[in-house]
């Protein structure tokens, strides 16, 4: 079954132009070509990143948070109560007054104790400022590192300055070691985010869609990523360094509008939507799949750009 699913998923008609097969990508004459099975390596890389994340959050982020004045607030846990716990998980986290009275009778306790139990139980679901700081620190560290490394890997490449160069030799384009490791790390990082989705700080649906979409279309514009400045702004916001936070948010906003509103649609999307038509009159299925994801990504950029503009407007006019 796995072999059949694998052959269906990597069917040449999905990924390659006409009269082109995977057999054409055998390494030869010192040239190395990308191979589908290399993507499976991103799974163990994701677990390596999770280990790195654990140690960096524990032994770097926590001492840094303490140095910035962020305290670890310990919340009081409610007394174990299977009836109330079951109701909290399966029915409602905010029961009505009549429901609280019914639960009080069922548990043979006062209404006040039930109300206090639910209040404490809800508080446990809210991540502490220290926990938010740890997660922001990890994302900041990775985004900053990937941006610097991405620039180092790309600055001397011809396609960094001329986007048409990305299509030279298509589809028989070799894979550089720097490209391999960069993509493995990036995709592994987004796998690790999916693995920790249940324990990380809860996000709005638009953020989850954005991260899921960027997981598929990753690295298209992350070399110019300004999101490490957003994570840094979050960190200083948790530490109540207001001026530093504001400055970093302005830097992030400028970076966001330049990269997401100008470079991405007029440079990247042009290279993925328009330029491939010069090399193939019959686009493969992957052309529509990846460009569909990139267009969704651009739609999220427009939505987030609107929200960022509203925040900047309040910042300027309402202080």
CSV table of C-alpha atoms in Angstrom, one decimal:
chain,number,residue,atom,x,y,z
A,1,UNK,CA,0.0,0.0,0.0
A,2,UNK,CA,2.8,2.4,0.9
A,3,UNK,CA,4.6,1.6,-2.3
A,4,UNK,CA,1.5,2.3,-4.3
A,5,UNK,CA,0.8,5.6,-2.5
A,6,UNK,CA,4.4,6.6,-3.0
A,7,UNK,CA,4.2,5.9,-6.8
A,8,UNK,CA,1.0,7.9,-7.1
A,9,UNK,CA,2.3,10.9,-5.1
A,10,UNK,CA,5.5,11.1,-7.1
A,11,UNK,CA,3.9,10.5,-10.5
A,12,UNK,CA,5.9,12.3,-13.1
A,13,UNK,CA,2.9,14.0,-14.7
A,14,UNK,CA,2.3,15.9,-11.5
A,15,UNK,CA,5.8,17.3,-11.0
A,16,UNK,CA,7.6,17.3,-14.4
A,17,UNK,CA,7.2,18.5,-18.0
A,18,UNK,CA,6.2,16.1,-20.7
A,19,UNK,CA,8.7,13.4,-21.7
A,20,UNK,CA,10.6,13.9,-18.4
A,21,UNK,CA,11.0,11.1,-15.8
A,22,UNK,CA,12.8,10.7,-12.4
A,23,UNK,CA,15.3,8.5,-14.2
A,24,UNK,CA,16.6,11.6,-15.9
A,25,UNK,CA,17.8,13.0,-12.6
A,26,UNK,CA,20.5,10.4,-11.9
A,27,UNK,CA,23.7,12.0,-10.6
A,28,UNK,CA,26.3,12.2,-13.4
A,29,UNK,CA,29.5,13.9,-14.4
A,30,UNK,CA,29.9,15.3,-10.9
A,31,UNK,CA,26.5,16.9,-11.0
A,32,UNK,CA,24.0,16.2,-8.1
A,33,UNK,CA,20.2,16.5,-8.7
A,34,UNK,CA,17.4,16.7,-6.2
A,35,UNK,CA,15.6,13.5,-5.4
A,36,UNK,CA,12.1,13.0,-3.8
A,37,UNK,CA,13.3,10.6,-1.1
A,38,UNK,CA,15.5,13.4,0.4
A,39,UNK,CA,12.4,15.1,1.7
A,40,UNK,CA,11.8,12.2,4.1
A,41,UNK,CA,15.0,13.3,6.0
A,42,UNK,CA,13.1,16.4,7.1
A,43,UNK,CA,11.2,14.3,9.7
A,44,UNK,CA,14.3,13.3,11.8
A,45,UNK,CA,15.7,16.9,11.3
A,46,UNK,CA,12.4,18.2,12.9
A,47,UNK,CA,13.1,16.1,16.0
A,48,UNK,CA,16.7,17.4,16.1
A,49,UNK,CA,15.3,20.9,16.0
A,50,UNK,CA,12.8,20.0,18.8
A,51,UNK,CA,15.8,18.9,21.0
A,52,UNK,CA,17.6,22.2,20.2
A,53,UNK,CA,14.4,24.1,21.0
A,54,UNK,CA,14.1,22.4,24.4
A,55,UNK,CA,17.6,23.3,25.5
A,56,UNK,CA,17.5,26.8,24.0
A,57,UNK,CA,14.2,27.6,25.7
A,58,UNK,CA,15.3,26.2,29.0
A,59,UNK,CA,18.9,27.3,29.3
A,60,UNK,CA,19.0,30.5,27.2
A,61,UNK,CA,15.4,31.9,27.0
A,62,UNK,CA,14.6,31.5,30.7
A,63,UNK,CA,17.8,33.2,32.0
A,64,UNK,CA,17.3,36.0,29.4
A,65,UNK,CA,13.7,36.5,30.5
A,66,UNK,CA,14.9,36.8,34.2
A,67,UNK,CA,17.5,39.3,33.1
A,68,UNK,CA,14.8,41.3,31.4
A,69,UNK,CA,12.6,41.2,34.5
A,70,UNK,CA,10.1,38.6,33.5
A,71,UNK,CA,9.0,36.5,36.4
A,72,UNK,CA,7.7,33.0,36.3
A,73,UNK,CA,4.2,33.3,37.8
A,74,UNK,CA,3.0,30.0,39.3
A,75,UNK,CA,-0.7,29.6,39.0
A,76,UNK,CA,-2.7,27.8,41.7
A,77,UNK,CA,-4.1,24.4,40.4
A,78,UNK,CA,-7.6,23.5,41.3
A,79,UNK,CA,-8.3,20.5,43.5
A,80,UNK,CA,-8.7,17.3,41.4
A,81,UNK,CA,-12.4,16.8,40.6
A,82,UNK,CA,-13.3,14.3,37.9
A,83,UNK,CA,-16.9,15.6,37.5
A,84,UNK,CA,-15.9,19.2,37.0
A,85,UNK,CA,-12.9,18.2,34.9
A,86,UNK,CA,-15.1,16.2,32.6
A,87,UNK,CA,-17.6,19.1,32.3
A,88,UNK,CA,-14.8,21.5,31.6
A,89,UNK,CA,-13.4,19.5,28.8
A,90,UNK,CA,-16.6,18.2,27.2
A,91,UNK,CA,-19.3,20.8,27.9
A,92,UNK,CA,-18.2,24.3,28.7
A,93,UNK,CA,-15.4,26.3,30.3
A,94,UNK,CA,-17.8,29.1,31.2
A,95,UNK,CA,-20.9,27.3,32.7
A,96,UNK,CA,-24.0,29.4,33.4
A,97,UNK,CA,-25.2,30.1,37.0
A,98,UNK,CA,-27.8,27.3,36.8
A,99,UNK,CA,-25.2,24.9,35.5
A,100,UNK,CA,-22.9,25.8,38.3
A,101,UNK,CA,-25.6,25.2,40.9
A,102,UNK,CA,-26.3,21.8,39.3
A,103,UNK,CA,-22.6,20.9,39.5
A,104,UNK,CA,-22.4,22.1,43.1
A,105,UNK,CA,-25.2,19.7,44.0
A,106,UNK,CA,-23.6,16.9,42.1
A,107,UNK,CA,-20.2,17.4,43.7
A,108,UNK,CA,-21.8,18.1,47.2
A,109,UNK,CA,-20.0,21.4,47.5
A,110,UNK,CA,-20.8,25.1,47.5
A,111,UNK,CA,-21.5,27.3,44.4
A,112,UNK,CA,-18.5,29.5,45.4
A,113,UNK,CA,-16.1,26.5,45.3
A,114,UNK,CA,-17.3,25.5,41.9
A,115,UNK,CA,-16.9,29.0,40.5
A,116,UNK,CA,-13.4,29.2,42.0
A,117,UNK,CA,-12.5,25.8,40.5
A,118,UNK,CA,-13.6,26.8,37.0
A,119,UNK,CA,-11.7,30.1,37.4
A,120,UNK,CA,-8.5,28.4,38.4
A,121,UNK,CA,-8.9,25.8,35.7
A,122,UNK,CA,-9.4,28.4,33.0
A,123,UNK,CA,-6.3,30.2,34.2
A,124,UNK,CA,-4.2,27.1,33.7
A,125,UNK,CA,-5.2,27.2,30.0
A,126,UNK,CA,-3.7,30.7,29.6
A,127,UNK,CA,0.0,30.6,28.8
A,128,UNK,CA,2.2,32.5,31.2
A,129,UNK,CA,4.2,35.5,30.0
A,130,UNK,CA,7.4,33.4,30.5
A,131,UNK,CA,6.0,30.7,28.3
A,132,UNK,CA,5.1,33.2,25.5
A,133,UNK,CA,8.6,34.7,25.8
A,134,UNK,CA,10.2,31.2,25.4
A,135,UNK,CA,8.3,30.5,22.3
A,136,UNK,CA,9.0,34.0,20.8
A,137,UNK,CA,12.7,33.5,21.6
A,138,UNK,CA,12.8,30.2,19.7
A,139,UNK,CA,11.1,31.6,16.7
A,140,UNK,CA,13.3,34.8,16.8
A,141,UNK,CA,16.4,32.7,17.0
A,142,UNK,CA,15.5,30.5,14.1
A,143,UNK,CA,14.1,33.2,11.8
A,144,UNK,CA,17.2,35.4,12.5
A,145,UNK,CA,19.6,32.5,11.8
A,146,UNK,CA,17.8,31.4,8.7
A,147,UNK,CA,17.7,34.9,7.3
A,148,UNK,CA,21.4,35.4,7.9
A,149,UNK,CA,22.4,32.0,6.5
A,150,UNK,CA,20.0,32.4,3.6
A,151,UNK,CA,21.7,35.6,2.6
A,152,UNK,CA,25.1,34.1,3.0
A,153,UNK,CA,24.1,31.2,0.7
A,154,UNK,CA,22.4,33.4,-1.9
A,155,UNK,CA,24.4,36.7,-2.2
A,156,UNK,CA,26.9,35.3,-4.7
A,157,UNK,CA,24.3,33.4,-6.8
A,158,UNK,CA,23.2,34.9,-10.2
A,159,UNK,CA,19.5,34.3,-9.5
A,160,UNK,CA,19.7,36.5,-6.4
A,161,UNK,CA,20.0,39.5,-8.7
A,162,UNK,CA,18.3,38.2,-11.8
A,163,UNK,CA,15.2,36.1,-11.1
A,164,UNK,CA,15.2,34.8,-14.6
A,165,UNK,CA,18.3,32.8,-13.8
A,166,UNK,CA,16.2,30.5,-11.6
A,167,UNK,CA,14.8,28.9,-14.8
A,168,UNK,CA,18.1,28.4,-16.6
A,169,UNK,CA,18.5,24.7,-17.4
A,170,UNK,CA,15.0,23.9,-16.3
A,171,UNK,CA,14.1,21.2,-15.4
A,172,UNK,CA,17.6,19.7,-15.1
A,173,UNK,CA,18.9,21.9,-12.4
A,174,UNK,CA,21.5,20.7,-10.0
A,175,UNK,CA,21.3,20.9,-6.2
A,176,UNK,CA,24.0,22.7,-4.3
A,177,UNK,CA,24.9,21.5,-0.8
A,178,UNK,CA,24.0,24.9,0.7
A,179,UNK,CA,20.5,24.6,-0.9
A,180,UNK,CA,20.0,21.1,0.4
A,181,UNK,CA,20.9,22.0,4.0
A,182,UNK,CA,18.9,25.2,4.0
A,183,UNK,CA,15.7,23.5,2.7
A,184,UNK,CA,16.1,20.6,5.1
A,185,UNK,CA,16.4,23.0,8.1
A,186,UNK,CA,13.5,25.2,7.0
A,187,UNK,CA,11.1,22.3,6.2
A,188,UNK,CA,12.2,20.5,9.3
A,189,UNK,CA,11.4,23.6,11.3
A,190,UNK,CA,7.9,23.8,10.0
A,191,UNK,CA,7.4,20.1,10.7
A,192,UNK,CA,8.5,20.7,14.3
A,193,UNK,CA,5.8,23.5,14.6
A,194,UNK,CA,3.2,21.0,13.4
A,195,UNK,CA,4.4,18.5,15.9
A,196,UNK,CA,4.1,21.0,18.8
A,197,UNK,CA,0.8,22.5,17.6
A,198,UNK,CA,-1.1,21.1,20.6
A,199,UNK,CA,1.3,22.5,23.2
A,200,UNK,CA,2.3,25.8,21.7
A,201,UNK,CA,0.5,29.0,22.5
A,202,UNK,CA,-2.9,29.0,20.8
A,203,UNK,CA,-3.1,31.2,17.6
A,204,UNK,CA,-5.9,32.6,15.5
A,205,UNK,CA,-7.1,30.6,12.5
A,206,UNK,CA,-5.4,33.1,10.1
A,207,UNK,CA,-2.0,32.5,11.8
A,208,UNK,CA,-2.4,28.8,11.6
A,209,UNK,CA,-3.4,29.0,7.9
A,210,UNK,CA,-0.4,31.2,7.2
A,211,UNK,CA,2.1,28.9,8.9
A,212,UNK,CA,0.5,25.8,7.1
A,213,UNK,CA,0.7,27.6,3.8
A,214,UNK,CA,4.2,28.8,4.3
A,215,UNK,CA,5.2,25.3,5.3
A,216,UNK,CA,4.4,24.2,1.7
A,217,UNK,CA,5.6,27.3,-0.1
A,218,UNK,CA,8.5,27.9,2.3
A,219,UNK,CA,11.7,29.8,1.4
A,220,UNK,CA,10.1,31.7,-1.5
A,221,UNK,CA,10.8,35.0,0.3
A,222,UNK,CA,12.2,34.1,3.7
A,223,UNK,CA,15.6,35.3,2.9
A,224,UNK,CA,14.2,38.8,3.2
A,225,UNK,CA,12.2,37.7,6.3
A,226,UNK,CA,11.3,40.4,8.8
A,227,UNK,CA,9.5,38.0,11.1
A,228,UNK,CA,12.5,37.7,13.4
A,229,UNK,CA,12.0,41.4,14.2
A,230,UNK,CA,8.3,40.7,15.0
A,231,UNK,CA,9.4,37.9,17.4
A,232,UNK,CA,11.9,40.3,19.0
A,233,UNK,CA,9.2,42.9,19.4
A,234,UNK,CA,7.1,40.3,21.2
A,235,UNK,CA,9.9,39.4,23.5
A,236,UNK,CA,10.5,43.0,24.6
A,237,UNK,CA,6.7,43.6,24.8
A,238,UNK,CA,6.5,40.7,27.4
A,239,UNK,CA,9.4,42.4,29.2
A,240,UNK,CA,7.5,45.7,29.1
A,241,UNK,CA,10.3,47.5,27.2
A,242,UNK,CA,7.8,49.7,25.4
A,243,UNK,CA,10.1,51.9,23.4
A,244,UNK,CA,12.3,49.0,22.2
A,245,UNK,CA,9.1,47.1,21.3
A,246,UNK,CA,7.7,50.0,19.3
A,247,UNK,CA,11.0,50.5,17.4
A,248,UNK,CA,11.2,46.8,16.5
A,249,UNK,CA,7.5,46.8,15.4
A,250,UNK,CA,8.2,49.8,13.1
A,251,UNK,CA,11.2,47.9,11.6
A,252,UNK,CA,9.0,44.8,11.2
A,253,UNK,CA,6.2,46.9,9.5
A,254,UNK,CA,8.6,48.5,7.0
A,255,UNK,CA,10.2,45.1,6.3
A,256,UNK,CA,6.8,43.5,5.9
A,257,UNK,CA,5.5,46.0,3.4
A,258,UNK,CA,8.6,46.0,1.3
A,259,UNK,CA,9.0,42.2,1.2
A,260,UNK,CA,5.3,41.1,1.3
A,261,UNK,CA,3.7,43.9,-0.7
A,262,UNK,CA,6.4,44.7,-3.2
A,263,UNK,CA,9.0,42.0,-3.6
A,264,UNK,CA,6.7,39.0,-3.2
A,265,UNK,CA,4.0,39.8,-5.7
A,266,UNK,CA,6.1,41.7,-8.3
A,267,UNK,CA,9.2,39.6,-8.1
A,268,UNK,CA,8.5,36.2,-6.7
A,269,UNK,CA,4.9,35.6,-8.0
A,270,UNK,CA,6.0,37.0,-11.4
A,271,UNK,CA,8.7,34.4,-11.5
A,272,UNK,CA,6.4,31.5,-10.6
A,273,UNK,CA,3.3,32.5,-12.5
A,274,UNK,CA,4.5,34.2,-15.6
A,275,UNK,CA,8.1,33.1,-16.4
A,276,UNK,CA,7.4,29.3,-16.5
A,277,UNK,CA,5.1,29.8,-19.5
A,278,UNK,CA,8.3,30.6,-21.5
A,279,UNK,CA,9.6,27.1,-20.8
A,280,UNK,CA,6.5,25.0,-21.1
A,281,UNK,CA,3.2,25.5,-23.0
A,282,UNK,CA,1.5,22.8,-20.9
A,283,UNK,CA,2.1,23.5,-17.2
A,284,UNK,CA,2.3,20.5,-14.9
A,285,UNK,CA,-0.1,20.0,-12.0
A,286,UNK,CA,2.5,21.2,-9.5
A,287,UNK,CA,2.4,24.6,-11.2
A,288,UNK,CA,-1.2,25.1,-10.2
A,289,UNK,CA,-0.8,23.6,-6.7
A,290,UNK,CA,2.2,25.7,-5.6
A,291,UNK,CA,1.0,28.9,-7.2
A,292,UNK,CA,-2.3,28.4,-5.6
A,293,UNK,CA,-0.6,28.2,-2.2
A,294,UNK,CA,1.5,31.2,-3.0
A,295,UNK,CA,-1.7,33.2,-4.0
A,296,UNK,CA,-3.3,32.2,-0.7
A,297,UNK,CA,-0.1,33.4,1.1
A,298,UNK,CA,-0.4,36.7,-0.7
A,299,UNK,CA,-4.0,37.0,0.3
A,300,UNK,CA,-2.9,36.5,3.9
A,301,UNK,CA,-0.2,39.1,3.4
A,302,UNK,CA,-2.9,41.6,2.3
A,303,UNK,CA,-5.0,40.8,5.3
A,304,UNK,CA,-2.1,41.1,7.8
A,305,UNK,CA,-0.9,44.2,6.0
A,306,UNK,CA,-4.3,45.8,6.7
A,307,UNK,CA,-4.1,44.8,10.4
A,308,UNK,CA,-0.5,46.2,10.7
A,309,UNK,CA,-1.6,49.4,9.0
A,310,UNK,CA,-4.4,49.8,11.6
A,311,UNK,CA,-1.9,49.3,14.4
A,312,UNK,CA,0.5,51.8,12.9
A,313,UNK,CA,-2.4,54.3,12.5
A,314,UNK,CA,-3.3,53.9,16.2
A,315,UNK,CA,0.4,54.2,17.1
A,316,UNK,CA,0.9,57.4,15.3
A,317,UNK,CA,-2.4,59.2,16.0
A,318,UNK,CA,-3.4,57.8,19.4
A,319,UNK,CA,0.1,57.3,20.9
